[in-house]
Amino acid sequence: MLRAAGGRVELGDRRPEDPPLPDELQAALREWAAFAVAAGRSGMPDERDLVRRRGRQLAARVAGLRGRPVEYLDPMSGVVEEVAAGTSPRRSGSRSSLAVEPAGPTPWATGLPIAAFFAVLVAIGDVQLSSAFAEAFGLLWVPANLLVGLGLAPSLYLLRAVPFWRWPAIGTGIGLAVAWVVLIVSMLG
């Protein structure tokens, strides 16, 4: 039987032919037992569910090493269940912790004003900075502005997929493009 008792792991039903547990698995079991004690005190449902799932995973690993099912005592509910090698029993309807969250609707109503704010902020800032640079150094504002745009490009590209940060990234990209148009028009006119 695998159970966490007072921050320690107890492995009952050991047979002489059972191989010793690897150090990595022993460390994982100790960590799980310590977390089970902390989660039991906190009473947070997410932590308690994490202790249950991790305990089942570790029981399945122990069962795989021993070559037979292991009884697992859930420290949160006191329920004893048999866990076979290579399985991690779950309640019906529970999701895997590695499952990807389904994408929700795109928040256009709040995202577009954020993007517009950043576009205006970046455009005004870039035009003012480039104009001051042009007064002091002439056409060196062009390579300086290119360096700014090329330096920001990788970050803006990566942020396009992050739910909230895509809006400031889109606004910043648009603001830089608008600033370039304004600067080129002002240089020609």
PDB file of C-alpha atoms in Angstrom:
ATOM      1  CA  MET A   1       0.000   0.000   0.000  1.00  0.00           C
ATOM      2  CA  LEU A   2       1.246   3.488  -0.903  1.00  0.00           C
ATOM      3  CA  ARG A   3       0.244   6.210   1.503  1.00  0.00           C
ATOM      4  CA  ALA A   4       1.469   9.522   2.841  1.00  0.00           C
ATOM      5  CA  ALA A   5       1.558   9.594   6.633  1.00  0.00           C
ATOM      6  CA  GLY A   6       2.742  12.666   8.482  1.00  0.00           C
ATOM      7  CA  GLY A   7       4.921  13.886   5.630  1.00  0.00           C
ATOM      8  CA  ARG A   8       6.477  10.452   5.032  1.00  0.00           C
ATOM      9  CA  VAL A   9       5.657   7.801   2.461  1.00  0.00           C
ATOM     10  CA  GLU A  10       4.812   4.322   3.633  1.00  0.00           C
ATOM     11  CA  LEU A  11       5.161   1.448   1.195  1.00  0.00           C
ATOM     12  CA  GLY A  12       3.502  -1.590   2.676  1.00  0.00           C
ATOM     13  CA  ASP A  13       3.166  -5.055   1.163  1.00  0.00           C
ATOM     14  CA  ARG A  14       6.866  -5.252   0.239  1.00  0.00           C
ATOM     15  CA  ARG A  15       8.045  -8.644  -0.959  1.00  0.00           C
ATOM     16  CA  PRO A  16      11.634  -9.936  -0.945  1.00  0.00           C
ATOM     17  CA  GLU A  17      11.709 -10.186  -4.750  1.00  0.00           C
ATOM     18  CA  ASP A  18      10.672  -6.517  -5.194  1.00  0.00           C
ATOM     19  CA  PRO A  19      13.440  -4.397  -6.733  1.00  0.00           C
ATOM     20  CA  PRO A  20      14.539  -1.307  -4.784  1.00  0.00           C
ATOM     21  CA  LEU A  21      12.969   1.966  -5.867  1.00  0.00           C
ATOM     22  CA  PRO A  22      15.254   4.313  -7.818  1.00  0.00           C
ATOM     23  CA  ASP A  23      16.515   7.390  -5.965  1.00  0.00           C
ATOM     24  CA  GLU A  24      14.572   9.680  -8.293  1.00  0.00           C
ATOM     25  CA  LEU A  25      11.298   7.907  -7.488  1.00  0.00           C
ATOM     26  CA  GLN A  26      12.044   7.937  -3.753  1.00  0.00           C
ATOM     27  CA  ALA A  27      12.668  11.688  -3.936  1.00  0.00           C
ATOM     28  CA  ALA A  28       9.408  12.191  -5.846  1.00  0.00           C
ATOM     29  CA  LEU A  29       7.522  10.161  -3.217  1.00  0.00           C
ATOM     30  CA  ARG A  30       9.016  12.230  -0.365  1.00  0.00           C
ATOM     31  CA  GLU A  31       8.136  15.458  -2.157  1.00  0.00           C
ATOM     32  CA  TRP A  32       4.580  14.228  -2.742  1.00  0.00           C
ATOM     33  CA  ALA A  33       4.152  13.271   0.932  1.00  0.00           C
ATOM     34  CA  ALA A  34       5.359  16.684   2.118  1.00  0.00           C
ATOM     35  CA  PHE A  35       3.033  18.418  -0.329  1.00  0.00           C
ATOM     36  CA  ALA A  36       0.135  16.203   0.792  1.00  0.00           C
ATOM     37  CA  VAL A  37       0.581  17.452   4.363  1.00  0.00           C
ATOM     38  CA  ALA A  38       0.690  21.089   3.225  1.00  0.00           C
ATOM     39  CA  ALA A  39      -2.307  20.665   0.927  1.00  0.00           C
ATOM     40  CA  GLY A  40      -4.271  18.960   3.696  1.00  0.00           C
ATOM     41  CA  ARG A  41      -3.729  21.986   5.927  1.00  0.00           C
ATOM     42  CA  SER A  42      -4.548  24.575   3.273  1.00  0.00           C
ATOM     43  CA  GLY A  43      -7.813  22.979   2.181  1.00  0.00           C
ATOM     44  CA  MET A  44      -7.497  24.429  -1.344  1.00  0.00           C
ATOM     45  CA  PRO A  45      -9.463  22.216  -3.774  1.00  0.00           C
ATOM     46  CA  ASP A  46      -6.911  22.597  -6.593  1.00  0.00           C
ATOM     47  CA  GLU A  47      -4.050  21.525  -4.343  1.00  0.00           C
ATOM     48  CA  ARG A  48      -6.006  18.581  -2.995  1.00  0.00           C
ATOM     49  CA  ASP A  49      -6.818  17.448  -6.533  1.00  0.00           C
ATOM     50  CA  LEU A  50      -3.147  17.793  -7.494  1.00  0.00           C
ATOM     51  CA  VAL A  51      -2.140  15.572  -4.535  1.00  0.00           C
ATOM     52  CA  ARG A  52      -4.657  12.927  -5.634  1.00  0.00           C
ATOM     53  CA  ARG A  53      -3.488  12.895  -9.263  1.00  0.00           C
ATOM     54  CA  ARG A  54       0.211  12.891  -8.400  1.00  0.00           C
ATOM     55  CA  GLY A  55      -0.289  10.120  -5.853  1.00  0.00           C
ATOM     56  CA  ARG A  56      -1.991   7.959  -8.463  1.00  0.00           C
ATOM     57  CA  GLN A  57       0.834   8.617 -10.931  1.00  0.00           C
ATOM     58  CA  LEU A  58       3.459   7.633  -8.382  1.00  0.00           C
ATOM     59  CA  ALA A  59       1.477   4.535  -7.397  1.00  0.00           C
ATOM     60  CA  ALA A  60       1.379   3.521 -11.063  1.00  0.00           C
ATOM     61  CA  ARG A  61       5.161   3.926 -11.283  1.00  0.00           C
ATOM     62  CA  VAL A  62       5.691   1.816  -8.150  1.00  0.00           C
ATOM     63  CA  ALA A  63       3.328  -0.806  -9.561  1.00  0.00           C
ATOM     64  CA  GLY A  64       5.304  -0.824 -12.806  1.00  0.00           C
ATOM     65  CA  LEU A  65       8.557  -1.439 -10.944  1.00  0.00           C
ATOM     66  CA  ARG A  66       7.058  -4.158  -8.786  1.00  0.00           C
ATOM     67  CA  GLY A  67       5.202  -5.774 -11.666  1.00  0.00           C
ATOM     68  CA  ARG A  68       1.908  -5.976  -9.811  1.00  0.00           C
ATOM     69  CA  PRO A  69      -0.921  -3.648  -8.769  1.00  0.00           C
ATOM     70  CA  VAL A  70      -0.394  -1.408  -5.744  1.00  0.00           C
ATOM     71  CA  GLU A  71      -3.019  -0.226  -3.304  1.00  0.00           C
ATOM     72  CA  TYR A  72      -3.087   3.556  -3.089  1.00  0.00           C
ATOM     73  CA  LEU A  73      -4.529   5.360  -0.067  1.00  0.00           C
ATOM     74  CA  ASP A  74      -5.683   8.822  -1.118  1.00  0.00           C
ATOM     75  CA  PRO A  75      -4.494  11.116   1.701  1.00  0.00           C
ATOM     76  CA  MET A  76      -7.214  13.662   0.946  1.00  0.00           C
ATOM     77  CA  SER A  77     -10.270  11.411   1.015  1.00  0.00           C
ATOM     78  CA  GLY A  78      -9.035   8.233   2.727  1.00  0.00           C
ATOM     79  CA  VAL A  79     -10.255   6.120  -0.192  1.00  0.00           C
ATOM     80  CA  VAL A  80      -8.174   3.039  -1.029  1.00  0.00           C
ATOM     81  CA  GLU A  81      -7.932   2.050  -4.673  1.00  0.00           C
ATOM     82  CA  GLU A  82      -5.880  -0.446  -6.594  1.00  0.00           C
ATOM     83  CA  VAL A  83      -3.563   1.046  -9.206  1.00  0.00           C
ATOM     84  CA  ALA A  84      -2.092  -1.166 -11.913  1.00  0.00           C
ATOM     85  CA  ALA A  85       1.177  -0.559 -13.724  1.00  0.00           C
ATOM     86  CA  GLY A  86       1.013   2.051 -16.474  1.00  0.00           C
ATOM     87  CA  THR A  87      -2.394   3.350 -15.472  1.00  0.00           C
ATOM     88  CA  SER A  88      -3.424   6.435 -13.636  1.00  0.00           C
ATOM     89  CA  PRO A  89      -7.089   5.991 -12.759  1.00  0.00           C
ATOM     90  CA  ARG A  90      -9.134   9.158 -12.954  1.00  0.00           C
ATOM     91  CA  ARG A  91     -12.664   9.964 -12.119  1.00  0.00           C
ATOM     92  CA  SER A  92     -14.903  10.199 -15.122  1.00  0.00           C
ATOM     93  CA  GLY A  93     -15.068  13.709 -16.502  1.00  0.00           C
ATOM     94  CA  SER A  94     -11.703  14.825 -15.122  1.00  0.00           C
ATOM     95  CA  ARG A  95      -9.300  16.390 -17.572  1.00  0.00           C
ATOM     96  CA  SER A  96      -5.642  15.622 -17.946  1.00  0.00           C
ATOM     97  CA  SER A  97      -3.400  18.274 -16.424  1.00  0.00           C
ATOM     98  CA  LEU A  98      -1.595  18.511 -19.760  1.00  0.00           C
ATOM     99  CA  ALA A  99      -4.720  19.189 -21.787  1.00  0.00           C
ATOM    100  CA  VAL A 100      -4.769  22.459 -23.674  1.00  0.00           C
ATOM    101  CA  GLU A 101      -7.414  24.921 -22.604  1.00  0.00           C
ATOM    102  CA  PRO A 102      -9.970  25.474 -25.348  1.00  0.00           C
ATOM    103  CA  ALA A 103      -9.631  28.885 -26.952  1.00  0.00           C
ATOM    104  CA  GLY A 104     -12.299  31.311 -25.888  1.00  0.00           C
ATOM    105  CA  PRO A 105     -13.806  34.035 -28.020  1.00  0.00           C
ATOM    106  CA  THR A 106     -11.457  36.826 -29.099  1.00  0.00           C
ATOM    107  CA  PRO A 107     -12.184  39.926 -26.969  1.00  0.00           C
ATOM    108  CA  TRP A 108     -12.347  42.459 -29.793  1.00  0.00           C
ATOM    109  CA  ALA A 109     -14.293  45.038 -27.771  1.00  0.00           C
ATOM    110  CA  THR A 110     -11.548  45.379 -25.170  1.00  0.00           C
ATOM    111  CA  GLY A 111      -8.567  44.409 -27.328  1.00  0.00           C
ATOM    112  CA  LEU A 112      -8.960  46.994 -30.078  1.00  0.00           C
ATOM    113  CA  PRO A 113      -8.957  50.013 -27.709  1.00  0.00           C
ATOM    114  CA  ILE A 114      -5.806  48.637 -26.049  1.00  0.00           C
ATOM    115  CA  ALA A 115      -4.166  48.198 -29.463  1.00  0.00           C
ATOM    116  CA  ALA A 116      -5.256  51.719 -30.496  1.00  0.00           C
ATOM    117  CA  PHE A 117      -3.833  53.212 -27.292  1.00  0.00           C
ATOM    118  CA  PHE A 118      -0.466  51.540 -27.863  1.00  0.00           C
ATOM    119  CA  ALA A 119      -0.469  52.497 -31.550  1.00  0.00           C
ATOM    120  CA  VAL A 120      -0.984  56.188 -30.715  1.00  0.00           C
ATOM    121  CA  LEU A 121       1.522  56.092 -27.854  1.00  0.00           C
ATOM    122  CA  VAL A 122       4.245  54.399 -29.928  1.00  0.00           C
ATOM    123  CA  ALA A 123       3.608  56.529 -33.033  1.00  0.00           C
ATOM    124  CA  ILE A 124       3.828  59.807 -31.112  1.00  0.00           C
ATOM    125  CA  GLY A 125       6.878  58.644 -29.160  1.00  0.00           C
ATOM    126  CA  ASP A 126       8.697  57.397 -32.250  1.00  0.00           C
ATOM    127  CA  VAL A 127       7.933  60.518 -34.304  1.00  0.00           C
ATOM    128  CA  GLN A 128       9.078  62.837 -31.491  1.00  0.00           C
ATOM    129  CA  LEU A 129      12.229  60.845 -30.792  1.00  0.00           C
ATOM    130  CA  SER A 130      13.133  60.522 -34.474  1.00  0.00           C
ATOM    131  CA  SER A 131      12.472  64.227 -35.092  1.00  0.00           C
ATOM    132  CA  ALA A 132      14.765  65.192 -32.232  1.00  0.00           C
ATOM    133  CA  PHE A 133      17.378  62.755 -33.497  1.00  0.00           C
ATOM    134  CA  ALA A 134      17.047  64.169 -37.052  1.00  0.00           C
ATOM    135  CA  GLU A 135      17.576  67.745 -35.782  1.00  0.00           C
ATOM    136  CA  ALA A 136      20.727  66.713 -33.958  1.00  0.00           C
ATOM    137  CA  PHE A 137      22.238  64.180 -36.350  1.00  0.00           C
ATOM    138  CA  GLY A 138      20.492  64.551 -39.717  1.00  0.00           C
ATOM    139  CA  LEU A 139      19.580  61.375 -41.543  1.00  0.00           C
ATOM    140  CA  LEU A 140      20.960  59.100 -38.845  1.00  0.00           C
ATOM    141  CA  TRP A 141      17.394  58.820 -37.582  1.00  0.00           C
ATOM    142  CA  VAL A 142      16.784  56.288 -40.381  1.00  0.00           C
ATOM    143  CA  PRO A 143      19.238  53.591 -39.216  1.00  0.00           C
ATOM    144  CA  ALA A 144      18.393  54.360 -35.576  1.00  0.00           C
ATOM    145  CA  ASN A 145      14.699  53.854 -36.252  1.00  0.00           C
ATOM    146  CA  LEU A 146      15.459  50.687 -38.240  1.00  0.00           C
ATOM    147  CA  LEU A 147      17.373  49.310 -35.261  1.00  0.00           C
ATOM    148  CA  VAL A 148      14.444  50.066 -32.961  1.00  0.00           C
ATOM    149  CA  GLY A 149      11.986  48.340 -35.296  1.00  0.00           C
ATOM    150  CA  LEU A 150      14.226  45.326 -35.900  1.00  0.00           C
ATOM    151  CA  GLY A 151      14.971  45.043 -32.193  1.00  0.00           C
ATOM    152  CA  LEU A 152      11.286  44.990 -31.302  1.00  0.00           C
ATOM    153  CA  ALA A 153      10.247  42.654 -34.139  1.00  0.00           C
ATOM    154  CA  PRO A 154      11.101  39.307 -32.452  1.00  0.00           C
ATOM    155  CA  SER A 155       9.327  40.255 -29.223  1.00  0.00           C
ATOM    156  CA  LEU A 156       6.263  41.540 -31.051  1.00  0.00           C
ATOM    157  CA  TYR A 157       6.179  38.393 -33.175  1.00  0.00           C
ATOM    158  CA  LEU A 158       6.268  36.135 -30.105  1.00  0.00           C
ATOM    159  CA  LEU A 159       3.669  38.191 -28.236  1.00  0.00           C
ATOM    160  CA  ARG A 160       1.111  37.864 -31.026  1.00  0.00           C
ATOM    161  CA  ALA A 161       0.043  34.467 -29.638  1.00  0.00           C
ATOM    162  CA  VAL A 162      -0.203  35.460 -25.953  1.00  0.00           C
ATOM    163  CA  PRO A 163      -3.850  36.205 -25.086  1.00  0.00           C
ATOM    164  CA  PHE A 164      -3.600  39.659 -23.497  1.00  0.00           C
ATOM    165  CA  TRP A 165      -0.224  40.813 -24.792  1.00  0.00           C
ATOM    166  CA  ARG A 166      -1.181  40.389 -28.428  1.00  0.00           C
ATOM    167  CA  TRP A 167      -3.098  43.663 -28.261  1.00  0.00           C
ATOM    168  CA  PRO A 168      -0.177  45.854 -27.114  1.00  0.00           C
ATOM    169  CA  ALA A 169       2.037  44.015 -29.642  1.00  0.00           C
ATOM    170  CA  ILE A 170      -0.380  44.713 -32.508  1.00  0.00           C
ATOM    171  CA  GLY A 171      -0.694  48.343 -31.409  1.00  0.00           C
ATOM    172  CA  THR A 172       3.066  48.746 -31.189  1.00  0.00           C
ATOM    173  CA  GLY A 173       3.561  47.303 -34.677  1.00  0.00           C
ATOM    174  CA  ILE A 174       0.894  49.575 -36.138  1.00  0.00           C
ATOM    175  CA  GLY A 175       2.324  52.570 -34.260  1.00  0.00           C
ATOM    176  CA  LEU A 176       5.807  51.951 -35.670  1.00  0.00           C
ATOM    177  CA  ALA A 177       4.397  51.647 -39.209  1.00  0.00           C
ATOM    178  CA  VAL A 178       2.398  54.876 -38.827  1.00  0.00           C
ATOM    179  CA  ALA A 179       5.466  56.647 -37.413  1.00  0.00           C
ATOM    180  CA  TRP A 180       7.507  55.606 -40.460  1.00  0.00           C
ATOM    181  CA  VAL A 181       4.850  56.970 -42.819  1.00  0.00           C
ATOM    182  CA  VAL A 182       4.666  60.253 -40.903  1.00  0.00           C
ATOM    183  CA  LEU A 183       8.451  60.593 -40.797  1.00  0.00           C
ATOM    184  CA  ILE A 184       8.895  59.878 -44.513  1.00  0.00           C
ATOM    185  CA  VAL A 185       6.089  62.283 -45.467  1.00  0.00           C
ATOM    186  CA  SER A 186       7.569  65.006 -43.239  1.00  0.00           C
ATOM    187  CA  MET A 187      11.003  64.432 -44.774  1.00  0.00           C
ATOM    188  CA  LEU A 188       9.598  64.766 -48.319  1.00  0.00           C
ATOM    189  CA  GLY A 189       7.374  67.729 -47.581  1.00  0.00           C
TER     190      GLY A 189
END
